[in-house]
Short mmCIF file of N, CA and C in Angstrom, two decimals:
data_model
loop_
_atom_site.label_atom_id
_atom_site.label_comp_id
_atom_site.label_asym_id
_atom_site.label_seq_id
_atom_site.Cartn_x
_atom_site.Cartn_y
_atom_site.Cartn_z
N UNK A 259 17.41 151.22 60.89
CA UNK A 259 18.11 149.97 61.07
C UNK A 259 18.12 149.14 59.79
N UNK A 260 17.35 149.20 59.01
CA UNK A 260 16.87 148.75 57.80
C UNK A 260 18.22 148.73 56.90
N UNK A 261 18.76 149.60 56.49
CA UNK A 261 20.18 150.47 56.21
C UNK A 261 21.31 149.36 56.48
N UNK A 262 21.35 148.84 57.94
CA UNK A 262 22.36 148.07 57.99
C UNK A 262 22.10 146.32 58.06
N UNK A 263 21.01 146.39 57.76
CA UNK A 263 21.13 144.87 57.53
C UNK A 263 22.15 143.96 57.07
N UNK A 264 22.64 144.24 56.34
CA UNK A 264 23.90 143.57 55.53
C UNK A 264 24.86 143.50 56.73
N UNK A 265 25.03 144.66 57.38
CA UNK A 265 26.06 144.69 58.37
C UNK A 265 26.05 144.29 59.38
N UNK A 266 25.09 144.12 59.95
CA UNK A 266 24.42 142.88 60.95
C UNK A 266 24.27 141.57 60.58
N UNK A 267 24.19 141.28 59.44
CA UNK A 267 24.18 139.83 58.77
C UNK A 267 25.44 139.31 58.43
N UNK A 268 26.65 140.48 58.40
CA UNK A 268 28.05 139.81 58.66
C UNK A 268 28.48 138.98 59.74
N UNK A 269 29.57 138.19 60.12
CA UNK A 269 29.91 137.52 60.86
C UNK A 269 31.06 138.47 61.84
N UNK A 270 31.07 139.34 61.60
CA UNK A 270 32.19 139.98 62.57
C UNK A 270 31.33 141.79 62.80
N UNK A 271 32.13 141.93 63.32
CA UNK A 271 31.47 143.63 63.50
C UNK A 271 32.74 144.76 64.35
N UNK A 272 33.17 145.42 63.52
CA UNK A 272 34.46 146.32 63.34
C UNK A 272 33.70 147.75 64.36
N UNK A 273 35.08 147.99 65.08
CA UNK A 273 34.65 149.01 65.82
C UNK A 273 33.96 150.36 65.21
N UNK A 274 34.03 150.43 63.77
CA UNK A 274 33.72 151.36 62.67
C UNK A 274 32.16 151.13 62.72
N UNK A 275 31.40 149.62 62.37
CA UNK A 275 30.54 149.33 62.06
C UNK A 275 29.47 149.79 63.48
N UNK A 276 30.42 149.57 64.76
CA UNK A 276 29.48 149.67 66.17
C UNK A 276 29.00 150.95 66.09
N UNK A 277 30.19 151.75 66.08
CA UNK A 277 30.23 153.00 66.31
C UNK A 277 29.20 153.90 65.11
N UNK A 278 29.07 153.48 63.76
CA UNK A 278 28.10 153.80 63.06
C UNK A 278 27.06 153.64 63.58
N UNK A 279 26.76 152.51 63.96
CA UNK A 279 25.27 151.99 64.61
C UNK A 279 24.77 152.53 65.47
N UNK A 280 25.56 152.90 66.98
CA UNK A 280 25.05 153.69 67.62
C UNK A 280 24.62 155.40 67.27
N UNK A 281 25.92 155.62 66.19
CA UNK A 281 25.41 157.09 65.97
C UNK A 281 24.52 157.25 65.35
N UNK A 282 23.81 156.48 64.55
CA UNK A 282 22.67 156.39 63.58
C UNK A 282 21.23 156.18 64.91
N UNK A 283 21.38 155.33 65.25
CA UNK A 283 20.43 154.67 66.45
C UNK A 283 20.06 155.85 67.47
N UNK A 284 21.28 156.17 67.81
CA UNK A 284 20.49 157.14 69.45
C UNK A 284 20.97 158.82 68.65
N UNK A 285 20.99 158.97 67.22
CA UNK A 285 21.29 160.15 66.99
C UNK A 285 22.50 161.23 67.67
N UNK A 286 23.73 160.59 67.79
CA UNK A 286 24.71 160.81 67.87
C UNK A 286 25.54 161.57 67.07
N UNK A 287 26.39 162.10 67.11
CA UNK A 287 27.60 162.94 66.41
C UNK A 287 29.01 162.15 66.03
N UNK A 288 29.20 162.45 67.40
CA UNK A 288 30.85 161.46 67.51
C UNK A 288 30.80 160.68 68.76
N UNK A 289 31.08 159.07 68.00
CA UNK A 289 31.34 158.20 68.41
C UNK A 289 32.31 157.23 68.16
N UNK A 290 32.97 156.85 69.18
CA UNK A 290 34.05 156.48 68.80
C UNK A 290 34.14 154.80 69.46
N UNK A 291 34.92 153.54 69.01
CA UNK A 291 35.22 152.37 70.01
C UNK A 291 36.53 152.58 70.01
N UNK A 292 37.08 152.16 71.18
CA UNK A 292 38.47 151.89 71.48
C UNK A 292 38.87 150.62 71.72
N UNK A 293 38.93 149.92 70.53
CA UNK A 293 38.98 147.97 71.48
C UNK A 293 40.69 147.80 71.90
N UNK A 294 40.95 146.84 71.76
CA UNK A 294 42.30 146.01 73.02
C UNK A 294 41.98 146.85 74.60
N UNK A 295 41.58 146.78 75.32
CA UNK A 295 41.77 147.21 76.48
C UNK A 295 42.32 145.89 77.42
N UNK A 296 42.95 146.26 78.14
CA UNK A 296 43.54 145.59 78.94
C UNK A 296 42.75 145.66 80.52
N UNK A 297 42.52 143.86 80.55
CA UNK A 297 41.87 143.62 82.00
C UNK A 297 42.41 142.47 82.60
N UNK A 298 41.86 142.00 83.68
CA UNK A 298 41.89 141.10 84.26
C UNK A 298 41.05 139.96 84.41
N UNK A 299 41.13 138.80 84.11
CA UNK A 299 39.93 137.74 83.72
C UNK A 299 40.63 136.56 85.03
N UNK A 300 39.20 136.59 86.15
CA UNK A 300 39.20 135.39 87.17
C UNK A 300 39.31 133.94 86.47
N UNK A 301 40.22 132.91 86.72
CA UNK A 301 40.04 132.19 86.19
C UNK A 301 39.02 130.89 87.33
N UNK A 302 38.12 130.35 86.97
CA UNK A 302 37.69 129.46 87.91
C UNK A 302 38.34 128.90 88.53
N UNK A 303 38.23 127.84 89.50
CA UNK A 303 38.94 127.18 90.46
C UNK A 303 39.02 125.63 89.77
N UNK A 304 37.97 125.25 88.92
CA UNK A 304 38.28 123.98 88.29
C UNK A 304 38.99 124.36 87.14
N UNK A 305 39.43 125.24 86.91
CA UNK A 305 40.90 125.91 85.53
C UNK A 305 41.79 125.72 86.08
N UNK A 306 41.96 126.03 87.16
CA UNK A 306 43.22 126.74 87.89
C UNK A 306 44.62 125.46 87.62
N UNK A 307 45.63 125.65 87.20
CA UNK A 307 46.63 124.40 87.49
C UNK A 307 46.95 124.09 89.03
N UNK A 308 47.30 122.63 88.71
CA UNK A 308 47.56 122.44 89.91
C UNK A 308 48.64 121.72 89.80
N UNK A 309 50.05 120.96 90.52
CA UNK A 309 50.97 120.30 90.46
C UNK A 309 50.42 118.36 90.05
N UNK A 310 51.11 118.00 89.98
CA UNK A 310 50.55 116.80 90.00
C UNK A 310 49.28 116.19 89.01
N UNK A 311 48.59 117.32 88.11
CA UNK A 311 47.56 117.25 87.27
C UNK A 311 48.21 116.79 86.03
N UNK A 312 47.90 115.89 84.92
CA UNK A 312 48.40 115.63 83.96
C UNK A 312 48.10 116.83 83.02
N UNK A 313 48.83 116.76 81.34
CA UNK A 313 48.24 118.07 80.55
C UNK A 313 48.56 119.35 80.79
N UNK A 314 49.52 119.64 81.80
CA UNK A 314 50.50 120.98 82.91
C UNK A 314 51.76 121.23 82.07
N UNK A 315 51.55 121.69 80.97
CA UNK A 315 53.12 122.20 80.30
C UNK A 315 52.89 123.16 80.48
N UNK A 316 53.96 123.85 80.75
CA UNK A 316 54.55 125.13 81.19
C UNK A 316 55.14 125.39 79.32
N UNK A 317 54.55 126.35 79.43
CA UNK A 317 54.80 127.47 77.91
C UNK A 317 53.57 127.18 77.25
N UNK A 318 52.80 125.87 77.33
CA UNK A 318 51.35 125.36 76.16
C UNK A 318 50.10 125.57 76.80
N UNK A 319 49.81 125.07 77.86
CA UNK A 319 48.72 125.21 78.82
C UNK A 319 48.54 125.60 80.41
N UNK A 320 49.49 125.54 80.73
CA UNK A 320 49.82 126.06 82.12
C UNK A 320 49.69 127.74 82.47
N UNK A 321 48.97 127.99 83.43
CA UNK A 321 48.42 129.40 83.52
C UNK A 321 48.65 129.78 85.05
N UNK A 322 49.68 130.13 85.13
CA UNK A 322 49.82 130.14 87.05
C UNK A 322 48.93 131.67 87.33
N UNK A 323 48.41 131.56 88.68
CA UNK A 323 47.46 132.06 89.36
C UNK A 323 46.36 131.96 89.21
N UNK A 324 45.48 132.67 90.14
CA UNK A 324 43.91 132.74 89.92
C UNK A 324 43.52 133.80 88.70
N UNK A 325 44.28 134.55 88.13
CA UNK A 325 43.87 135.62 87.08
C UNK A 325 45.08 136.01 86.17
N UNK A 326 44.67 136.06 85.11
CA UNK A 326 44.94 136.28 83.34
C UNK A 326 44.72 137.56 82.74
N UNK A 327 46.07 137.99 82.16
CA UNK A 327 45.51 139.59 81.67
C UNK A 327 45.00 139.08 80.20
N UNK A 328 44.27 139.59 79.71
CA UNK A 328 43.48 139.62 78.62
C UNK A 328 42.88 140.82 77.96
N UNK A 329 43.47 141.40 76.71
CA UNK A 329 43.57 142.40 75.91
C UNK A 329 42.58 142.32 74.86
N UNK A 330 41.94 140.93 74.36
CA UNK A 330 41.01 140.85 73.71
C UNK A 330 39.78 140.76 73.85
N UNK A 331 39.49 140.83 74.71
CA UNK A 331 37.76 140.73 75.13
C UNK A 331 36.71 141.78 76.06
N UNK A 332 37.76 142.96 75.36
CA UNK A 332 36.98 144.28 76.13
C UNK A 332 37.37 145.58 75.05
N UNK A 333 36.48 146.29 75.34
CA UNK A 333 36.59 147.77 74.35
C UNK A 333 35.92 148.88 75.06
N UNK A 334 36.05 150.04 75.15
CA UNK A 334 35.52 151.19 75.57
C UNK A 334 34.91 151.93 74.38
N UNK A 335 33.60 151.75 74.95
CA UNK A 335 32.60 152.71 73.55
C UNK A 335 32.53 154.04 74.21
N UNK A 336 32.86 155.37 73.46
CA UNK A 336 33.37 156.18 73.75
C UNK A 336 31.87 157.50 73.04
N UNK A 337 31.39 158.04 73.65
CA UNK A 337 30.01 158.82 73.29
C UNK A 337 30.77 160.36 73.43
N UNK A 338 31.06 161.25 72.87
CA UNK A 338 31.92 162.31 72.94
C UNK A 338 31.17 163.85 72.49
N UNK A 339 31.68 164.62 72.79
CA UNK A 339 30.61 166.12 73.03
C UNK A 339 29.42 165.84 73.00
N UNK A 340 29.05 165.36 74.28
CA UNK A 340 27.91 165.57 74.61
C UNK A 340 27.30 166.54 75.25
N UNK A 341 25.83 167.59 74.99
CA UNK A 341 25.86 168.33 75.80
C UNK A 341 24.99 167.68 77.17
N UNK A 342 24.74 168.67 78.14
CA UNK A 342 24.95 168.69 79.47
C UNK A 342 23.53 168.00 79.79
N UNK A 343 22.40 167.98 79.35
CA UNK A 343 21.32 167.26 79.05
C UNK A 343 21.63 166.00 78.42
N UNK A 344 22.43 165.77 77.05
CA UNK A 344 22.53 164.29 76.41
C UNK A 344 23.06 163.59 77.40
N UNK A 345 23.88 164.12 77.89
CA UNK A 345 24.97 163.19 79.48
C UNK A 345 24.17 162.74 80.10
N UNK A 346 23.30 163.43 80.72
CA UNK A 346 22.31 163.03 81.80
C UNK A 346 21.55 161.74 81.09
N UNK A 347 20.99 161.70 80.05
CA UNK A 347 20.58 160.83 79.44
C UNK A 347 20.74 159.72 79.36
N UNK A 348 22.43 159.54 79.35
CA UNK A 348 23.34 158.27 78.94
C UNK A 348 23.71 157.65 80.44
N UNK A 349 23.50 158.49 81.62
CA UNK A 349 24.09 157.93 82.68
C UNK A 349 22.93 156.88 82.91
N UNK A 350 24.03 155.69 83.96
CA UNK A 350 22.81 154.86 84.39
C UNK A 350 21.20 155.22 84.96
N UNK A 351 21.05 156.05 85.60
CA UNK A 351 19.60 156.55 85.70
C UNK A 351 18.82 157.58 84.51
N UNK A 352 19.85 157.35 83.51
CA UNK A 352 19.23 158.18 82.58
C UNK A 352 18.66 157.54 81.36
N UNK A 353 17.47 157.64 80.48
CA UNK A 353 16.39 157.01 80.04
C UNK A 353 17.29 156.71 78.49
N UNK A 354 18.18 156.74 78.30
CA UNK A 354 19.06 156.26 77.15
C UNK A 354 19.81 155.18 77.86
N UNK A 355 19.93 155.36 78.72
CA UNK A 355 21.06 154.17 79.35
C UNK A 355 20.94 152.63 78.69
N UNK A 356 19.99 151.79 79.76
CA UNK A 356 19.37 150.80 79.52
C UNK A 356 18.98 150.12 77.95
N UNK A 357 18.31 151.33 76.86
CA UNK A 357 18.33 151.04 75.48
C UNK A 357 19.54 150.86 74.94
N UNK A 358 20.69 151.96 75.33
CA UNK A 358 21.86 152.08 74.58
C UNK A 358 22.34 150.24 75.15
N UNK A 359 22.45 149.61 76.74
CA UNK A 359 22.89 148.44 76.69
C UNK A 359 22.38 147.43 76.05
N UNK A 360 20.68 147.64 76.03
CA UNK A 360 20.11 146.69 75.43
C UNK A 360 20.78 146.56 73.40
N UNK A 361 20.90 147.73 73.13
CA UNK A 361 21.22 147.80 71.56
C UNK A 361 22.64 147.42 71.36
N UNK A 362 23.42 147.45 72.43
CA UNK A 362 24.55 146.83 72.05
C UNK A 362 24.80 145.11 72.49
N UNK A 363 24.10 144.51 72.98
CA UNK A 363 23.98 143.77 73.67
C UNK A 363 23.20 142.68 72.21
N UNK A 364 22.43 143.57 71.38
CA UNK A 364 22.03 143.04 70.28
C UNK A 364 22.84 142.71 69.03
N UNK A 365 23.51 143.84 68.95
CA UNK A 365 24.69 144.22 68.33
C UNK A 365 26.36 143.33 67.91
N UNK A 366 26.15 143.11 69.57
CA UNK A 366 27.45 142.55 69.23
C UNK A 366 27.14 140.72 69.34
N UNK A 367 28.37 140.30 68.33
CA UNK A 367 27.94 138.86 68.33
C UNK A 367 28.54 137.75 69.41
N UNK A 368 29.84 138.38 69.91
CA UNK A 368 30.24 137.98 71.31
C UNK A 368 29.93 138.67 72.23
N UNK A 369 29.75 138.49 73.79
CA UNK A 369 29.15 139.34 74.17
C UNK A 369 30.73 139.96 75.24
N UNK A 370 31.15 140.72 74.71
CA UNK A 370 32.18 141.18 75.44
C UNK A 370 32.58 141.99 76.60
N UNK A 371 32.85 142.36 77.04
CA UNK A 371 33.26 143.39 78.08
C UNK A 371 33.59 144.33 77.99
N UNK A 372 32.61 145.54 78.11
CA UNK A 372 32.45 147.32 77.68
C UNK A 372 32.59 147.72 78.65
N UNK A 373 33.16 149.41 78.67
CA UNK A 373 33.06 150.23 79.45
C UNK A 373 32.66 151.42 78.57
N UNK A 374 31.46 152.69 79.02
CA UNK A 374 30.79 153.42 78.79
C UNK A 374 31.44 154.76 78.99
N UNK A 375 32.22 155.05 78.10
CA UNK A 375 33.31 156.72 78.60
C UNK A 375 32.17 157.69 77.97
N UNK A 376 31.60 158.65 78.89
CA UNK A 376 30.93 159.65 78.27
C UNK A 376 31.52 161.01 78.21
N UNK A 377 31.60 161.51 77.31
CA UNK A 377 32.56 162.55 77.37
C UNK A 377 32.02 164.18 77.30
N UNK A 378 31.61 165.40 78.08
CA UNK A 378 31.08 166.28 77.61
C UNK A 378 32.08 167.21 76.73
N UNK A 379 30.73 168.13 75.83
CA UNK A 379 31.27 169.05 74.90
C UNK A 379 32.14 170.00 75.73
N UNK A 380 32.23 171.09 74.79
CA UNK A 380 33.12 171.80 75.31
C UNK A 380 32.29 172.65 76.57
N UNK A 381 33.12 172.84 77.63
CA UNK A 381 32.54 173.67 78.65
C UNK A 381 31.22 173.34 79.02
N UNK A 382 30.84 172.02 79.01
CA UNK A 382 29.58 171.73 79.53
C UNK A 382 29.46 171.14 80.95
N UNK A 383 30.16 170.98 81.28
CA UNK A 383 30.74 170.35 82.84
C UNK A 383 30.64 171.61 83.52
N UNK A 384 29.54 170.88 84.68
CA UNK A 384 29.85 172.17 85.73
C UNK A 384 30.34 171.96 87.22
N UNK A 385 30.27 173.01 87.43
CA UNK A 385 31.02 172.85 89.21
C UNK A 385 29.97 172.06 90.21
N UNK A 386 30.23 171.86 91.16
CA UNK A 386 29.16 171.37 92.22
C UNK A 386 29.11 172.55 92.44
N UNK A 387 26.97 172.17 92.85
CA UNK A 387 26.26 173.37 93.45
C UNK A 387 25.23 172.82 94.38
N UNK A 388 24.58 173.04 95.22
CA UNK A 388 23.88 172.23 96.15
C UNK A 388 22.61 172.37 95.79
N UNK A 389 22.52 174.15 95.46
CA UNK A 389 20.83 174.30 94.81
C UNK A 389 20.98 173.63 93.45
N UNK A 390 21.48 172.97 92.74
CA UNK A 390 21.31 172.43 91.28
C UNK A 390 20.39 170.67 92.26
N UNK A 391 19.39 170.56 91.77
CA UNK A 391 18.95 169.19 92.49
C UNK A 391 19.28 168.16 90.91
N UNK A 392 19.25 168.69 89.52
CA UNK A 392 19.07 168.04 88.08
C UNK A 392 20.67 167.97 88.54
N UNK A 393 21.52 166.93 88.10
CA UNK A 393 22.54 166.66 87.77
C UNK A 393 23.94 167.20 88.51
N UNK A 394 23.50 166.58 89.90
CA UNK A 394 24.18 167.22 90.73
C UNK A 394 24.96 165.96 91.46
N UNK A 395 25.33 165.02 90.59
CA UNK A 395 25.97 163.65 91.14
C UNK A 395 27.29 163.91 90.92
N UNK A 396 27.84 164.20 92.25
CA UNK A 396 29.48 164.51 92.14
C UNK A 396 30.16 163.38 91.68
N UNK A 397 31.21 163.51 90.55
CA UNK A 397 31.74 162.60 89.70
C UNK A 397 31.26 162.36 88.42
N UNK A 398 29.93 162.53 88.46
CA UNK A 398 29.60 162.15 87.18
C UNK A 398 29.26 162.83 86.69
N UNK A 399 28.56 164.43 86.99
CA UNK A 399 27.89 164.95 86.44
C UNK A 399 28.15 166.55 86.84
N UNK A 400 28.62 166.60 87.62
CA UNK A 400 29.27 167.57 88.28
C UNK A 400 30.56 167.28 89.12
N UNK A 401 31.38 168.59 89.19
CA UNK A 401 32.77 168.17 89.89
C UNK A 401 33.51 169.55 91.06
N UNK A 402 33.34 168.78 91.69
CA UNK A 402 34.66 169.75 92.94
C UNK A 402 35.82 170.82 92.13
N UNK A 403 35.21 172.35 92.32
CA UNK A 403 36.00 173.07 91.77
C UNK A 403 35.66 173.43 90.40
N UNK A 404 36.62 174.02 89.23
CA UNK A 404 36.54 173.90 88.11
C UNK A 404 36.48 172.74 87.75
N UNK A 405 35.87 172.28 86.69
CA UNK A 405 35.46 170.98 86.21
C UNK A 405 36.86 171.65 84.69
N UNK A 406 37.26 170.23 84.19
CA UNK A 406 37.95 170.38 83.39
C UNK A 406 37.37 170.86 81.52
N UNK A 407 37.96 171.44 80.42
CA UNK A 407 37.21 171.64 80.23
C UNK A 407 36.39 170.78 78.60
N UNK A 408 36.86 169.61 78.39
CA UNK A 408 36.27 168.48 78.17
C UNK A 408 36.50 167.60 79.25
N UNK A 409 35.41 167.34 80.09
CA UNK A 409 35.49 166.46 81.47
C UNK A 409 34.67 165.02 80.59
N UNK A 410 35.27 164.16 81.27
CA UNK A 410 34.65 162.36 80.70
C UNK A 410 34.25 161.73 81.87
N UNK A 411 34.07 160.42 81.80
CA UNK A 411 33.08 159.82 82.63
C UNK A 411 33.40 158.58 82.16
N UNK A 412 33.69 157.30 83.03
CA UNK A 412 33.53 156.05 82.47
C UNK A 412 32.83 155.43 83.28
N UNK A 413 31.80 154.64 82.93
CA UNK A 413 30.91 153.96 83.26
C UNK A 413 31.16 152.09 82.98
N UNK A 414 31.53 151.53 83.90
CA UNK A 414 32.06 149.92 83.60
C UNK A 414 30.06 149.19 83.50
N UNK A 415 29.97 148.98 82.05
CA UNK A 415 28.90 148.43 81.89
C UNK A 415 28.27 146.76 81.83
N UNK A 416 29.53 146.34 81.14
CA UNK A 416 29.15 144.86 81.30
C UNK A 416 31.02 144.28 81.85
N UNK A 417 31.58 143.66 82.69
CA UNK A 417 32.88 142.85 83.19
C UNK A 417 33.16 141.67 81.99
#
């Protein structure tokens, strides 16, 4: 960590810079961020416009409904050929999980809205099996049928 001080002591932090960090940190390969993602942001009920409220221009401040799409305040950190053990690792019950949120959570200087795409290597995805008891969570870790053959995983970590 020592290494990036400078880059932590900047005021911004580039999906280049995250994505270094984690691969350095949890000994990673390829890692990738994907920022603009497109979501949906609740707006409170004391936001909300109402008729009759002063400060209600339509085109400047006026926001009709209860929710706002918003493209800037989310990114998908993207963890890619992983093998079939590292996966297990990264899922929520898995003993990387929790550090990997806590380190980004340090990391970043706004605290934004991630989603966790884990992606396995090649042909590391396997079928459901009933005697497998290790990593036998249909959807995540195993799949109905042939499993594809880079299969992913997204994990919604922080809204």
């Amino acid at each position: 960590m020592l290494s990036y001080a400078g880059m932590l002591a900047s005021p911004s932090r580039s999906p280049e810079v995250i994505s270094g960090l984690v691969m350095h940190c949890f000994d990673l390969e390829n890692v990738e961020v994907e920022d603009w993602q497109m979501r949906k942001v609740a707006v409170c009920e004391e936001q909300q416009n109402r008729l009759g409220q002063a400060n209600m221009a339509l085109g400047h401040d006026f926001i009709s409904g209860a929710r706002v799409n918003d493209c800037a305040g989310k990114f998908i950190l993207k963890i890619n050929n992983l093998s079939f053990r590292d996966f297990l690792r990264f899922l929520p019950d898995g003993d990387q999980h929790q550090p990997l949120v806590r380190f980004m959570s340090f990391i970043l200087r706004d605290q934004l809205a991630w989603d966790l795409s884990l992606g396995f290597g090649y042909q590391q995805a396997n079928g459901m099996r009933l005697d497998n008891h290790q990593g036998a969570s249909l959807g995540w870790s195993s799949f109905l049928g042939t499993p594809p053959e880079r299969a992913r995983v997204m994990i919604c970590v922080q809204e």
